[in-house]
Amino acid sequence: MNDNMPMVEVKNLDVTFDTGRHRVRALAGVSFAIAPGESFGLVGESGSGKTTVLRVLAGLIRQWNGGITVAGKPLTPDRDKDAKRAIQMVFQDPYGSLHPKHTVDRILAEPLQIHGIGDIENRMKDTLEQVQLGAAFRFRYPHQLSGGQRQRVAIARALILRPKLLLLDEPTSALDVSIQAEVLNLLAKLRHELDLTYILVSHDLAVVAQLCHRLAIMRTGEIVETADSEKLAKGELTHPYSRQLLTASKGFDRAAIAAFTDL
Amino acid sequence: MTQPILEVEKLNIRFHSASGTNHVVRDVSFTLGREKLAIVGESGSGKSQTARAILGLTPGQVSAQKLAFDGQSLLGLSNAEWRKIRGRRITMVMQDPKYSLNPVMRIGDQLLEAAARKGSRAALKTRALEMLQAVKIRDPERVFRAFPHELSGGMGQRVMIAMMLVTEPELLIADEPTSALDVTVRLQVLAILDDLVKTRDMGLIFISHDLNLVSTFCDRVLVMYAGQILEELDAKHLQDAKHPYTRGLLACTPNLENPVAVLPTLQRDPSWMAPVDR
């Protein structure tokens, strides 16, 4: 892989959900490219398709059209274990994404067993250290952990396979701001230390500004605007929808709310 | 408006269990007029339990020197007396419409049930439709006939607000009413609540962990930590908070305009917990 090759390249990605009675075009020609080591934000309101993009990349949605390459290799709906290992996902709700009857040890061992990796002891020790949880947490159950500790376990489960690309689906929206700050700091540190590439889905522009280099704003299955974080911080987004999101992120303002279009 | 809607003096809530007593709300005192009062704090700070105690809905043991609504004490009310107040004069909007609406009942029937007043069904229905319109639902007739799963999260939340509107409460307690909503819908829903406070002289207790939102939306803010009120502030001056806890919460919130390389994290100090006698 040479230096100029993007880590992820998505071209004209199209996803349609068809239940027989209803057809919903969830993604309508989405294209973007992400450099290795970059952190890329996907922003939009519910139904905009941002999570669908992540689910396609994670292999959770297998019917799609378009071209996706990850680290130079084309991604197909059926992928081998190597391809799966390179892309890992952290889900939104740490209360729902960990098996309540499995210990941290078992939660972290499972992906290693599935991928036939023998080096369980060392990997587990290293990974727990990376997410700043002590070895004492290994034999605890999820209900014995706080929200922030659970999200660290979820991050550890993704990291233990040593992926290249981490998909983060609202990883801090279920957490208190104080804990959110700790998790965001941890994610920034890990990306730097482990040379990871991130795709972060969020509806919180401030979180995206904190963690991402660039972002794409999505609406009804399309990307309406791509900008770098500097433009975001300066409020220099140009699309009317992006501008509306930006205004809404600044807090309660009657005049601004009256000007919102398309309820 | 000299008489406050709600007076709370030295409210305590304890949970007793086999492993000991958990004192989750400690000596909380505040009064509420016809205004928007925010209670902020992290999960476990006791903000939701405080709100539930006002409605007599906490399973914990409640004690207080005074807990009065419109001059009437809420301590030791019978079930019949509670029913005259709860859901009629004081109502609550819950966090998540997905879990708070009955999934097998049409929206219209749920609205009529909430109204629970004498009067013809036709008259009640007209009123319910008006309320759906008041919360900016475009096609009230369709929503009236719909089941909750046919609505988006934002519509569901607006339905829940319509449901409490129909009872014309004097005090509304909203427990994270908008955290499940998209940012633009969130603000539109808040604008509806704002109108109610202004036009109907309603009191609003707004429970949230979003400091930025609270500082722009509410009039006053109570900051809770470990069951106690640490600080009371004018919402407009939240940024000038004195207490290290409030300052810590403000500092660790990501800032859109000035992102920092590493967010400061909150350092907690045991001395923030004032000793409680008894």
mmCIF file of C-alpha atoms in Angstrom, chain A residues 44-47 50 95 173 175-182 184-185 188 203-207 209-210 229 232-235 244-254 257 260-263, chain B residues 36 41-43 47 136 138 158 179 181-188 190-192 194-195 198 209 211-213 216-217 249 252-266 268:
data_model
loop_
_atom_site.group_PDB
_atom_site.id
_atom_site.type_symbol
_atom_site.label_atom_id
_atom_site.label_comp_id
_atom_site.label_asym_id
_atom_site.label_seq_id
_atom_site.Cartn_x
_atom_site.Cartn_y
_atom_site.Cartn_z
ATOM 1 C CA GLY A 44 -26.908 14.022 9.998
ATOM 2 C CA GLU A 45 -30.296 13.585 11.599
ATOM 3 C CA SER A 46 -32.076 10.288 12.080
ATOM 4 C CA GLY A 47 -32.911 8.660 8.779
ATOM 5 C CA LYS A 50 -25.171 7.732 8.340
ATOM 6 C CA TYR A 95 -25.646 -1.083 28.066
ATOM 7 C CA SER A 173 -24.078 9.679 23.238
ATOM 8 C CA LEU A 175 -22.589 8.809 28.495
ATOM 9 C CA ASP A 176 -22.407 11.793 30.860
ATOM 10 C CA VAL A 177 -20.284 14.705 29.576
ATOM 11 C CA SER A 178 -17.555 14.009 32.142
ATOM 12 C CA ILE A 179 -17.288 10.384 30.969
ATOM 13 C CA GLN A 180 -17.682 11.438 27.334
ATOM 14 C CA ALA A 181 -14.573 13.608 27.721
ATOM 15 C CA GLU A 182 -12.576 10.616 29.018
ATOM 16 C CA LEU A 184 -13.081 10.992 23.513
ATOM 17 C CA ASN A 185 -9.573 11.554 24.900
ATOM 18 C CA ALA A 188 -7.901 10.313 20.160
ATOM 19 C CA HIS A 203 -25.385 13.988 15.595
ATOM 20 C CA ASP A 204 -23.314 16.149 17.925
ATOM 21 C CA LEU A 205 -21.235 18.596 15.897
ATOM 22 C CA ALA A 206 -19.090 19.474 18.919
ATOM 23 C CA VAL A 207 -18.060 15.820 19.348
ATOM 24 C CA ALA A 209 -15.166 18.885 15.925
ATOM 25 C CA GLN A 210 -13.308 17.369 18.869
ATOM 26 C CA SER A 229 -12.857 20.548 10.981
ATOM 27 C CA LEU A 232 -16.652 23.521 11.006
ATOM 28 C CA ALA A 233 -15.087 25.377 13.937
ATOM 29 C CA LYS A 234 -15.251 28.676 12.086
ATOM 30 C CA GLY A 235 -18.859 28.008 11.087
ATOM 31 C CA GLN A 244 -29.305 24.888 10.024
ATOM 32 C CA LEU A 245 -27.590 22.054 11.926
ATOM 33 C CA LEU A 246 -24.857 24.433 12.972
ATOM 34 C CA THR A 247 -27.363 26.990 14.263
ATOM 35 C CA ALA A 248 -29.289 24.298 16.129
ATOM 36 C CA SER A 249 -26.083 23.125 17.826
ATOM 37 C CA LYS A 250 -25.580 26.526 19.404
ATOM 38 C CA GLY A 251 -28.524 26.237 21.762
ATOM 39 C CA PHE A 252 -32.025 27.634 22.160
ATOM 40 C CA ASP A 253 -32.774 30.742 20.116
ATOM 41 C CA ARG A 254 -36.384 31.599 19.233
ATOM 42 C CA ILE A 257 -35.967 28.192 15.406
ATOM 43 C CA PHE A 260 -36.014 26.413 10.420
ATOM 44 C CA THR A 261 -37.501 24.882 7.324
ATOM 45 C CA ASP A 262 -38.940 21.435 6.633
ATOM 46 C CA LEU A 263 -40.204 20.232 10.004
ATOM 47 C CA LYS B 36 -38.320 27.342 33.579
ATOM 48 C CA GLY B 41 -26.142 16.784 37.026
ATOM 49 C CA GLU B 42 -24.650 13.472 35.996
ATOM 50 C CA SER B 43 -26.506 10.170 36.091
ATOM 51 C CA LYS B 47 -32.212 14.703 39.729
ATOM 52 C CA LYS B 136 -46.876 21.285 15.119
ATOM 53 C CA ARG B 138 -48.856 18.453 10.197
ATOM 54 C CA ARG B 158 -44.431 15.702 20.326
ATOM 55 C CA SER B 179 -32.342 13.955 24.404
ATOM 56 C CA LEU B 181 -34.456 13.966 19.329
ATOM 57 C CA ASP B 182 -32.473 15.415 16.458
ATOM 58 C CA VAL B 183 -31.071 18.858 17.179
ATOM 59 C CA THR B 184 -33.508 20.856 15.053
ATOM 60 C CA VAL B 185 -36.591 18.940 16.247
ATOM 61 C CA ARG B 186 -35.300 19.281 19.815
ATOM 62 C CA LEU B 187 -35.346 23.057 19.571
ATOM 63 C CA GLN B 188 -38.801 23.076 17.997
ATOM 64 C CA LEU B 190 -38.537 23.312 23.380
ATOM 65 C CA ALA B 191 -40.156 26.291 21.648
ATOM 66 C CA ILE B 192 -43.536 24.645 22.311
ATOM 67 C CA ASP B 194 -41.494 27.855 26.122
ATOM 68 C CA ASP B 195 -44.851 29.041 24.737
ATOM 69 C CA LYS B 198 -45.405 32.091 28.766
ATOM 70 C CA HIS B 209 -27.421 16.945 31.391
ATOM 71 C CA LEU B 211 -25.477 22.447 30.038
ATOM 72 C CA ASN B 212 -25.319 24.386 26.796
ATOM 73 C CA LEU B 213 -28.994 23.785 26.072
ATOM 74 C CA THR B 216 -29.929 29.104 26.577
ATOM 75 C CA PHE B 217 -33.390 27.692 27.354
ATOM 76 C CA LEU B 249 -18.689 19.949 33.771
ATOM 77 C CA CYS B 252 -15.190 18.862 29.752
ATOM 78 C CA THR B 253 -17.994 19.618 27.280
ATOM 79 C CA PRO B 254 -16.564 19.655 23.744
ATOM 80 C CA ASN B 255 -16.718 23.106 22.226
ATOM 81 C CA LEU B 256 -17.607 23.422 18.558
ATOM 82 C CA GLU B 257 -15.801 26.706 18.039
ATOM 83 C CA ASN B 258 -12.697 26.084 20.118
ATOM 84 C CA PRO B 259 -11.852 22.381 20.128
ATOM 85 C CA VAL B 260 -8.905 21.593 22.401
ATOM 86 C CA ALA B 261 -6.343 18.843 21.835
ATOM 87 C CA VAL B 262 -7.193 17.018 25.052
ATOM 88 C CA LEU B 263 -10.421 17.622 26.935
ATOM 89 C CA PRO B 264 -10.008 18.352 30.641
ATOM 90 C CA THR B 265 -11.548 15.605 32.751
ATOM 91 C CA LEU B 266 -13.532 16.109 35.899
ATOM 92 C CA ARG B 268 -14.094 14.998 41.958
#
